[in-house]
mmCIF file of C-alpha atoms in Angstrom:
data_model
loop_
_atom_site.group_PDB
_atom_site.id
_atom_site.type_symbol
_atom_site.label_atom_id
_atom_site.label_comp_id
_atom_site.label_asym_id
_atom_site.label_seq_id
_atom_site.Cartn_x
_atom_site.Cartn_y
_atom_site.Cartn_z
ATOM 1 C CA UNK A 218 290.748 112.014 166.201
ATOM 2 C CA UNK A 219 292.135 115.387 165.248
ATOM 3 C CA UNK A 220 290.024 115.656 162.118
ATOM 4 C CA UNK A 221 287.103 114.309 163.606
ATOM 5 C CA UNK A 222 286.837 116.901 166.472
ATOM 6 C CA UNK A 223 288.000 119.978 164.258
ATOM 7 C CA UNK A 224 284.765 118.465 162.348
ATOM 8 C CA UNK A 225 282.965 118.800 165.986
ATOM 9 C CA UNK A 226 283.987 121.854 166.557
ATOM 10 C CA UNK A 227 283.301 123.501 162.584
ATOM 11 C CA UNK A 228 279.123 121.906 163.438
ATOM 12 C CA UNK A 229 278.641 123.080 166.986
ATOM 13 C CA UNK A 230 280.325 126.690 166.187
ATOM 14 C CA UNK A 231 277.532 126.688 163.151
ATOM 15 C CA UNK A 232 275.646 125.971 165.210
ATOM 16 C CA UNK A 233 276.267 128.302 167.344
ATOM 17 C CA UNK A 234 275.794 131.277 165.221
ATOM 18 C CA UNK A 235 272.461 130.081 164.090
ATOM 19 C CA UNK A 236 271.224 129.433 167.242
ATOM 20 C CA UNK A 237 271.863 133.085 167.824
ATOM 21 C CA UNK A 238 271.069 135.304 164.696
ATOM 22 C CA UNK A 239 267.393 133.210 165.261
ATOM 23 C CA UNK A 240 267.408 134.408 168.808
ATOM 24 C CA UNK A 241 268.270 137.989 167.912
ATOM 25 C CA UNK A 242 265.360 137.031 164.857
ATOM 26 C CA UNK A 243 262.956 136.131 167.984
ATOM 27 C CA UNK A 244 263.748 139.098 169.561
ATOM 28 C CA UNK A 245 263.359 140.881 167.072
ATOM 29 C CA UNK A 246 259.780 139.496 166.312
ATOM 30 C CA UNK A 247 258.529 140.035 170.065
ATOM 31 C CA UNK A 248 259.632 143.628 170.414
ATOM 32 C CA UNK A 249 261.531 145.512 172.033
ATOM 33 C CA UNK A 250 259.568 146.090 174.965
ATOM 34 C CA UNK A 251 261.871 144.797 178.173
ATOM 35 C CA UNK A 252 260.369 146.950 181.439
ATOM 36 C CA UNK A 253 256.367 147.004 182.279
ATOM 37 C CA UNK A 254 254.720 150.093 183.562
ATOM 38 C CA UNK A 255 251.527 150.025 185.765
ATOM 39 C CA UNK A 256 249.167 152.668 185.804
ATOM 40 C CA UNK A 257 245.774 154.045 186.896
ATOM 41 C CA UNK A 258 244.160 156.205 184.093
ATOM 42 C CA UNK A 259 240.638 157.810 184.015
ATOM 43 C CA UNK A 260 237.966 156.036 182.176
ATOM 44 C CA UNK A 261 237.864 158.116 178.961
ATOM 45 C CA UNK A 262 241.754 157.315 178.213
ATOM 46 C CA UNK A 263 240.824 153.903 178.116
ATOM 47 C CA UNK A 264 241.136 153.425 174.203
ATOM 48 C CA UNK A 265 243.532 155.167 173.580
ATOM 49 C CA UNK A 266 246.414 153.177 175.812
ATOM 50 C CA UNK A 267 244.165 149.772 174.599
ATOM 51 C CA UNK A 268 244.973 150.613 171.157
ATOM 52 C CA UNK A 269 247.133 148.507 169.544
ATOM 53 C CA UNK A 270 249.230 151.307 167.839
ATOM 54 C CA UNK A 271 250.395 153.385 170.997
ATOM 55 C CA UNK A 272 250.443 148.967 172.209
ATOM 56 C CA UNK A 273 253.249 148.694 169.510
ATOM 57 C CA UNK A 274 254.432 152.444 169.514
ATOM 58 C CA UNK A 275 255.307 152.018 173.599
ATOM 59 C CA UNK A 276 256.340 148.464 172.775
ATOM 60 C CA UNK A 277 259.248 150.265 170.349
ATOM 61 C CA UNK A 278 260.445 152.319 173.074
ATOM 62 C CA UNK A 279 260.528 149.131 175.807
ATOM 63 C CA UNK A 280 257.713 149.145 177.510
ATOM 64 C CA UNK A 281 254.687 147.009 177.909
ATOM 65 C CA UNK A 282 251.632 149.305 180.239
ATOM 66 C CA UNK A 283 248.829 147.228 182.241
ATOM 67 C CA UNK A 284 245.858 150.610 183.009
ATOM 68 C CA UNK A 285 243.622 149.927 184.490
ATOM 69 C CA UNK A 286 240.813 152.930 185.135
ATOM 70 C CA UNK A 287 239.037 154.649 187.964
ATOM 71 C CA UNK A 288 238.111 158.237 188.456
ATOM 72 C CA UNK A 289 240.275 160.998 188.219
ATOM 73 C CA UNK A 290 239.050 162.284 192.238
ATOM 74 C CA UNK A 291 238.620 158.601 193.281
ATOM 75 C CA UNK A 292 242.565 158.191 192.548
ATOM 76 C CA UNK A 293 243.322 160.291 195.865
ATOM 77 C CA UNK A 294 241.430 156.993 198.325
ATOM 78 C CA UNK A 295 243.065 154.125 196.102
ATOM 79 C CA UNK A 296 246.541 152.047 197.531
ATOM 80 C CA UNK A 297 248.956 153.340 194.426
ATOM 81 C CA UNK A 298 251.862 150.419 195.947
ATOM 82 C CA UNK A 299 254.111 149.046 192.478
ATOM 83 C CA UNK A 300 252.375 151.451 190.465
ATOM 84 C CA UNK A 301 254.131 153.558 188.353
ATOM 85 C CA UNK A 302 251.935 156.762 187.759
ATOM 86 C CA UNK A 303 248.679 157.553 188.337
ATOM 87 C CA UNK A 304 247.427 159.695 184.930
ATOM 88 C CA UNK A 305 243.938 161.252 186.229
ATOM 89 C CA UNK A 306 242.078 164.365 183.943
ATOM 90 C CA UNK A 307 243.278 167.340 185.410
ATOM 91 C CA UNK A 308 245.681 169.395 187.080
ATOM 92 C CA UNK A 309 243.886 169.346 190.572
ATOM 93 C CA UNK A 310 243.792 165.790 191.693
ATOM 94 C CA UNK A 311 246.887 165.293 190.198
ATOM 95 C CA UNK A 312 248.095 167.799 192.735
ATOM 96 C CA UNK A 313 246.533 166.216 195.316
ATOM 97 C CA UNK A 314 247.950 162.833 194.539
ATOM 98 C CA UNK A 315 251.504 164.485 193.772
ATOM 99 C CA UNK A 316 251.165 165.658 197.729
ATOM 100 C CA UNK A 317 249.794 162.095 199.053
ATOM 101 C CA UNK A 318 252.686 160.448 197.671
ATOM 102 C CA UNK A 319 256.231 163.605 197.643
ATOM 103 C CA UNK A 320 256.258 163.382 194.607
ATOM 104 C CA UNK A 321 258.194 166.985 193.952
ATOM 105 C CA UNK A 322 259.003 169.053 190.413
ATOM 106 C CA UNK A 323 257.079 169.785 187.269
ATOM 107 C CA UNK A 324 254.038 167.347 186.280
ATOM 108 C CA UNK A 325 253.600 165.724 183.058
ATOM 109 C CA UNK A 326 251.044 167.237 181.210
ATOM 110 C CA UNK A 327 251.156 165.653 177.816
ATOM 111 C CA UNK A 328 248.146 166.416 176.334
ATOM 112 C CA UNK A 329 244.422 168.270 176.659
ATOM 113 C CA UNK A 330 240.795 167.907 175.994
ATOM 114 C CA UNK A 331 238.336 170.924 176.577
ATOM 115 C CA UNK A 332 234.146 169.791 177.912
ATOM 116 C CA UNK A 333 231.378 169.837 175.412
ATOM 117 C CA UNK A 334 228.402 169.280 175.831
ATOM 118 C CA UNK A 335 226.731 166.721 173.361
ATOM 119 C CA UNK A 336 223.403 167.035 172.353
ATOM 120 C CA UNK A 337 221.436 166.260 168.889
ATOM 121 C CA UNK A 338 220.250 168.541 166.089
ATOM 122 C CA UNK A 339 216.359 169.006 167.742
ATOM 123 C CA UNK A 340 218.221 170.064 171.107
ATOM 124 C CA UNK A 341 220.204 172.550 170.137
ATOM 125 C CA UNK A 342 218.027 174.251 167.621
ATOM 126 C CA UNK A 343 216.039 174.147 170.679
ATOM 127 C CA UNK A 344 218.167 175.828 172.657
ATOM 128 C CA UNK A 345 219.190 178.531 170.378
ATOM 129 C CA UNK A 346 215.301 179.724 170.322
ATOM 130 C CA UNK A 347 215.413 181.073 173.111
ATOM 131 C CA UNK A 348 218.648 182.095 173.624
ATOM 132 C CA UNK A 349 220.591 179.761 175.402
ATOM 133 C CA UNK A 350 222.805 178.758 172.345
ATOM 134 C CA UNK A 351 224.118 179.864 169.323
ATOM 135 C CA UNK A 352 224.912 177.079 166.006
ATOM 136 C CA UNK A 353 226.942 178.153 163.664
ATOM 137 C CA UNK A 354 226.961 177.466 159.909
ATOM 138 C CA UNK A 355 228.678 174.036 160.484
ATOM 139 C CA UNK A 356 227.458 171.795 163.459
ATOM 140 C CA UNK A 357 229.885 173.101 166.371
ATOM 141 C CA UNK A 358 227.617 175.423 168.403
ATOM 142 C CA UNK A 359 228.080 177.296 172.144
ATOM 143 C CA UNK A 360 225.959 177.119 175.250
ATOM 144 C CA UNK A 361 226.122 180.180 176.904
ATOM 145 C CA UNK A 362 226.799 179.299 180.421
ATOM 146 C CA UNK A 363 225.201 182.660 182.169
ATOM 147 C CA UNK A 364 221.382 181.970 179.829
ATOM 148 C CA UNK A 365 221.564 178.063 180.894
ATOM 149 C CA UNK A 366 222.650 179.074 184.228
ATOM 150 C CA UNK A 367 219.695 180.885 184.760
ATOM 151 C CA UNK A 368 217.624 178.835 183.439
ATOM 152 C CA UNK A 369 218.283 176.019 185.558
ATOM 153 C CA UNK A 370 218.687 178.276 188.705
ATOM 154 C CA UNK A 371 214.744 178.705 187.959
ATOM 155 C CA UNK A 372 213.957 175.159 187.681
ATOM 156 C CA UNK A 373 212.457 175.826 183.285
ATOM 157 C CA UNK A 374 211.353 172.560 181.924
ATOM 158 C CA UNK A 375 212.256 172.145 178.018
ATOM 159 C CA UNK A 376 208.102 172.287 177.548
ATOM 160 C CA UNK A 377 208.510 175.985 178.074
ATOM 161 C CA UNK A 378 211.335 176.137 175.342
ATOM 162 C CA UNK A 379 209.879 177.528 172.576
ATOM 163 C CA UNK A 380 210.077 174.788 169.852
ATOM 164 C CA UNK A 381 210.133 171.832 171.986
ATOM 165 C CA UNK A 382 206.706 170.743 170.856
ATOM 166 C CA UNK A 383 207.694 169.116 167.458
ATOM 167 C CA UNK A 384 210.492 167.223 169.572
ATOM 168 C CA UNK A 385 209.214 164.256 171.655
ATOM 169 C CA UNK A 386 212.000 163.178 173.854
ATOM 170 C CA UNK A 387 212.074 167.092 175.337
ATOM 171 C CA UNK A 388 209.742 166.801 178.000
ATOM 172 C CA UNK A 389 211.235 167.249 182.032
ATOM 173 C CA UNK A 390 213.274 169.285 183.412
ATOM 174 C CA UNK A 391 215.967 171.060 181.597
ATOM 175 C CA UNK A 392 218.831 169.990 182.307
ATOM 176 C CA UNK A 393 223.155 168.918 181.426
ATOM 177 C CA UNK A 394 223.803 165.421 182.106
ATOM 178 C CA UNK A 395 227.169 165.017 184.291
ATOM 179 C CA UNK A 396 229.319 163.049 185.907
ATOM 180 C CA UNK A 397 229.659 162.677 189.756
ATOM 181 C CA UNK A 398 232.117 165.438 191.206
ATOM 182 C CA UNK A 399 233.059 163.843 193.904
ATOM 183 C CA UNK A 400 235.109 160.934 191.382
ATOM 184 C CA UNK A 401 234.730 162.346 188.148
ATOM 185 C CA UNK A 402 237.468 164.922 186.989
ATOM 186 C CA UNK A 403 234.548 166.126 183.995
ATOM 187 C CA UNK A 404 231.987 166.436 187.053
ATOM 188 C CA UNK A 405 234.032 168.547 189.019
ATOM 189 C CA UNK A 406 235.583 170.480 186.027
ATOM 190 C CA UNK A 407 231.771 171.491 185.186
ATOM 191 C CA UNK A 408 230.609 172.657 189.173
ATOM 192 C CA UNK A 409 234.239 174.744 189.026
ATOM 193 C CA UNK A 410 232.981 176.596 185.522
ATOM 194 C CA UNK A 411 229.716 177.314 186.493
ATOM 195 C CA UNK A 412 230.450 178.599 189.586
ATOM 196 C CA UNK A 413 232.355 180.942 187.824
ATOM 197 C CA UNK A 414 230.100 182.070 186.105
ATOM 198 C CA UNK A 415 228.001 182.408 188.726
ATOM 199 C CA UNK A 416 230.126 184.420 190.643
ATOM 200 C CA UNK A 417 230.332 186.704 188.633
ATOM 201 C CA UNK A 418 233.219 185.787 186.771
ATOM 202 C CA UNK A 419 235.062 185.192 189.717
ATOM 203 C CA UNK A 420 237.071 182.295 190.833
ATOM 204 C CA UNK A 421 235.116 180.723 194.358
ATOM 205 C CA UNK A 422 237.766 181.188 197.046
ATOM 206 C CA UNK A 423 235.567 181.921 200.730
ATOM 207 C CA UNK A 424 233.539 180.385 202.294
ATOM 208 C CA UNK A 425 230.758 183.352 201.191
ATOM 209 C CA UNK A 426 231.937 182.474 198.275
ATOM 210 C CA UNK A 427 231.223 178.790 198.397
ATOM 211 C CA UNK A 428 227.707 179.133 200.565
ATOM 212 C CA UNK A 429 226.990 182.003 198.180
ATOM 213 C CA UNK A 430 227.179 179.394 195.134
ATOM 214 C CA UNK A 431 226.480 175.816 196.231
ATOM 215 C CA UNK A 432 222.280 176.559 196.328
ATOM 216 C CA UNK A 433 222.441 176.515 192.637
ATOM 217 C CA UNK A 434 225.129 173.721 191.845
ATOM 218 C CA UNK A 435 223.018 171.310 193.905
ATOM 219 C CA UNK A 436 220.628 171.725 191.596
ATOM 220 C CA UNK A 437 222.347 171.251 188.430
ATOM 221 C CA UNK A 438 223.176 168.160 189.894
ATOM 222 C CA UNK A 439 221.106 166.807 192.025
ATOM 223 C CA UNK A 440 218.069 167.090 189.449
ATOM 224 C CA UNK A 441 220.083 163.862 187.448
ATOM 225 C CA UNK A 442 219.481 161.190 190.867
ATOM 226 C CA UNK A 443 221.801 158.712 189.993
ATOM 227 C CA UNK A 444 224.919 159.951 188.350
ATOM 228 C CA UNK A 445 227.683 157.972 186.658
ATOM 229 C CA UNK A 446 231.653 158.135 187.659
ATOM 230 C CA UNK A 447 233.503 158.333 184.461
ATOM 231 C CA UNK A 448 232.528 159.693 180.981
ATOM 232 C CA UNK A 449 232.747 156.759 179.144
ATOM 233 C CA UNK A 450 229.665 155.526 179.743
ATOM 234 C CA UNK A 451 227.892 158.336 179.569
ATOM 235 C CA UNK A 452 229.358 158.730 176.483
ATOM 236 C CA UNK A 453 228.766 155.149 175.612
ATOM 237 C CA UNK A 454 224.812 156.290 176.879
ATOM 238 C CA UNK A 455 223.831 159.303 174.687
ATOM 239 C CA UNK A 456 225.419 157.532 171.723
ATOM 240 C CA UNK A 457 223.641 154.500 171.609
ATOM 241 C CA UNK A 458 220.015 156.773 171.943
ATOM 242 C CA UNK A 459 220.194 156.542 175.210
ATOM 243 C CA UNK A 460 219.131 158.521 178.557
ATOM 244 C CA UNK A 461 219.190 162.961 178.536
ATOM 245 C CA UNK A 462 219.246 165.061 175.204
ATOM 246 C CA UNK A 463 221.908 167.097 177.013
ATOM 247 C CA UNK A 464 225.680 165.508 177.985
ATOM 248 C CA UNK A 465 228.752 167.074 179.381
ATOM 249 C CA UNK A 466 232.116 164.936 177.806
ATOM 250 C CA UNK A 467 235.225 165.462 176.596
ATOM 251 C CA UNK A 468 236.229 166.769 173.119
ATOM 252 C CA UNK A 469 238.778 164.088 173.010
ATOM 253 C CA UNK A 470 235.503 161.114 173.637
ATOM 254 C CA UNK A 471 233.679 162.639 170.163
ATOM 255 C CA UNK A 472 236.525 163.260 167.701
ATOM 256 C CA UNK A 473 237.106 159.695 168.606
ATOM 257 C CA UNK A 474 233.755 159.118 167.711
ATOM 258 C CA UNK A 475 234.736 160.691 164.525
ATOM 259 C CA UNK A 476 236.518 159.323 163.309
ATOM 260 C CA UNK A 477 235.799 155.636 163.732
ATOM 261 C CA UNK A 478 232.667 156.247 161.981
ATOM 262 C CA UNK A 479 232.706 160.063 159.871
ATOM 263 C CA UNK A 480 228.875 160.319 160.118
ATOM 264 C CA UNK A 481 227.245 160.758 163.285
ATOM 265 C CA UNK A 482 224.046 162.475 161.516
ATOM 266 C CA UNK A 483 223.008 164.678 163.758
ATOM 267 C CA UNK A 484 225.386 164.851 166.612
ATOM 268 C CA UNK A 485 225.291 168.998 167.676
ATOM 269 C CA UNK A 486 228.984 169.709 169.591
ATOM 270 C CA UNK A 487 228.353 172.931 171.836
ATOM 271 C CA UNK A 488 231.153 174.285 173.981
ATOM 272 C CA UNK A 489 230.560 176.781 176.777
ATOM 273 C CA UNK A 490 231.546 179.877 176.605
ATOM 274 C CA UNK A 491 233.494 179.722 179.454
ATOM 275 C CA UNK A 492 234.851 176.442 180.510
ATOM 276 C CA UNK A 493 237.697 174.905 182.377
ATOM 277 C CA UNK A 494 239.829 172.193 179.653
ATOM 278 C CA UNK A 495 240.513 168.678 180.895
ATOM 279 C CA UNK A 496 244.898 168.999 181.398
ATOM 280 C CA UNK A 497 245.556 165.687 181.340
ATOM 281 C CA UNK A 498 248.465 166.130 183.997
ATOM 282 C CA UNK A 499 250.333 162.727 184.685
ATOM 283 C CA UNK A 500 251.839 161.805 188.505
ATOM 284 C CA UNK A 501 255.332 159.711 188.422
ATOM 285 C CA UNK A 502 255.535 157.526 191.035
ATOM 286 C CA UNK A 503 258.529 155.491 190.053
ATOM 287 C CA UNK A 504 262.383 156.482 187.471
ATOM 288 C CA UNK A 505 259.888 154.275 184.719
ATOM 289 C CA UNK A 506 256.933 156.500 185.629
ATOM 290 C CA UNK A 507 258.446 159.252 184.739
ATOM 291 C CA UNK A 508 260.168 158.341 181.551
ATOM 292 C CA UNK A 509 256.703 157.205 179.994
ATOM 293 C CA UNK A 510 255.568 160.353 180.697
ATOM 294 C CA UNK A 511 258.082 161.991 178.821
ATOM 295 C CA UNK A 512 257.455 160.172 175.628
ATOM 296 C CA UNK A 513 253.913 161.135 175.906
ATOM 297 C CA UNK A 514 254.430 164.279 175.594
ATOM 298 C CA UNK A 515 257.374 164.411 173.771
ATOM 299 C CA UNK A 516 257.213 161.483 170.714
ATOM 300 C CA UNK A 517 255.951 162.135 167.226
ATOM 301 C CA UNK A 518 254.365 159.191 167.085
ATOM 302 C CA UNK A 519 252.785 158.231 170.450
ATOM 303 C CA UNK A 520 251.292 162.704 169.975
ATOM 304 C CA UNK A 521 250.843 161.811 166.080
ATOM 305 C CA UNK A 522 247.862 158.643 168.593
ATOM 306 C CA UNK A 523 246.821 160.888 171.038
ATOM 307 C CA UNK A 524 245.791 163.273 168.174
ATOM 308 C CA UNK A 525 244.073 160.155 166.425
ATOM 309 C CA UNK A 526 242.466 159.952 169.597
ATOM 310 C CA UNK A 527 240.892 163.342 169.666
ATOM 311 C CA UNK A 528 243.226 165.105 172.664
ATOM 312 C CA UNK A 529 245.339 167.809 171.881
ATOM 313 C CA UNK A 530 248.857 167.911 172.518
ATOM 314 C CA UNK A 531 250.075 170.038 174.586
ATOM 315 C CA UNK A 532 252.399 173.109 173.164
ATOM 316 C CA UNK A 533 251.146 172.644 168.922
ATOM 317 C CA UNK A 534 247.852 173.728 167.601
ATOM 318 C CA UNK A 535 248.880 173.089 164.563
ATOM 319 C CA UNK A 536 248.517 169.008 164.893
ATOM 320 C CA UNK A 537 244.988 168.635 166.481
ATOM 321 C CA UNK A 538 243.790 170.786 162.736
ATOM 322 C CA UNK A 539 245.847 168.410 160.696
ATOM 323 C CA UNK A 540 243.910 165.285 162.031
ATOM 324 C CA UNK A 541 240.556 167.334 161.678
ATOM 325 C CA UNK A 542 239.328 164.767 158.534
ATOM 326 C CA UNK A 543 235.576 164.377 159.411
ATOM 327 C CA UNK A 544 236.193 165.809 162.777
ATOM 328 C CA UNK A 545 235.570 169.896 160.491
ATOM 329 C CA UNK A 546 232.216 170.121 160.604
ATOM 330 C CA UNK A 547 231.450 169.026 164.546
ATOM 331 C CA UNK A 548 234.538 170.635 165.931
ATOM 332 C CA UNK A 549 236.193 173.471 166.406
ATOM 333 C CA UNK A 550 239.951 173.428 166.049
ATOM 334 C CA UNK A 551 240.970 176.570 167.915
ATOM 335 C CA UNK A 552 238.705 177.173 170.582
ATOM 336 C CA UNK A 553 238.489 181.021 169.951
ATOM 337 C CA UNK A 554 235.251 182.591 172.158
ATOM 338 C CA UNK A 555 236.101 180.000 174.694
ATOM 339 C CA UNK A 556 237.047 181.927 177.672
ATOM 340 C CA UNK A 557 238.753 179.741 180.521
ATOM 341 C CA UNK A 558 237.915 179.693 183.981
ATOM 342 C CA UNK A 559 240.392 179.734 186.948
ATOM 343 C CA UNK A 560 239.771 176.428 188.620
ATOM 344 C CA UNK A 561 238.959 176.972 192.353
ATOM 345 C CA UNK A 562 241.856 175.402 194.819
ATOM 346 C CA UNK A 563 241.360 171.166 195.337
ATOM 347 C CA UNK A 564 240.383 172.105 198.788
ATOM 348 C CA UNK A 565 237.555 174.641 197.601
ATOM 349 C CA UNK A 566 236.319 172.388 194.631
ATOM 350 C CA UNK A 567 236.235 169.824 197.094
ATOM 351 C CA UNK A 568 234.013 171.475 198.751
ATOM 352 C CA UNK A 569 231.594 172.491 196.330
ATOM 353 C CA UNK A 570 231.263 169.311 195.776
ATOM 354 C CA UNK A 571 230.520 168.043 198.381
ATOM 355 C CA UNK A 572 227.615 171.197 198.716
ATOM 356 C CA UNK A 573 225.814 169.991 195.835
ATOM 357 C CA UNK A 574 225.650 166.767 196.130
ATOM 358 C CA UNK A 575 223.828 167.839 198.979
#
């Protein structure tokens, strides 16, 4: 009997060891993700967080992410109970969210992206021939904001521009398509840059300056009719050949497109000579949210993946330049000649947006 019991115990012991090994293997194969982080993000980051490589990199650090999209300025009106972080596309809406939810301390800014205007070669050449843009030998060019705003203020049409007759699609009022400034970050930053130029190179701060710049901003927005609430849909429309010849988007969206297809035909990217960078800023609502935000800015794998999706990591320009294969003919690797305009306070920017929408 003792011998039989010994054999049984030995079998059970071996079985237990095998079960432990199998369980360990199952744990390894299923990844190490143990925390689920819920977040609301700007639409321009949706592809980044949906990328299987990003999902895998976050899982390796112990995180599974559930991301929902919303306009950056629209996030303030959302019920964020149960969310771990909000990730709008710039500091201004992030600061408002932080104040509303009692978030203290410095807000993480893992990466940023300049705003650019995408155009077709024909439209860009017409703008350059009429003093509204400068084209480099390669495709990247510069949009002269003061000249463009002057044309917008005088309601100039494409037909009034020299050389436009060769392009049948260049008709009607000259304008840049942008997103709704009351709900979308890129639309609001467009008004920030335009108001800065219209205000003589000075950030709009007073009621008098709002009053002085509002009519021009109303023209910039009013001519567009219905506006998208996010740049993702506007950029997809442009890529498909639909819509306006000039569209304001994030550089990161163009970079991601170039990585996918390398050759973008007659695409020309115009960098406004006065602009506002979009500093993608995290508002951590829980400890897990703050930890994940820190990883986005410091983990080498996640930084590399951010660059792949076209974002410029904070603090190291070389990382973006190193990923320039397929992009150099379209994008500026260094933002020389591009002036950064200060952003008005959130209250002033909201008032400019409200006045622009009429």
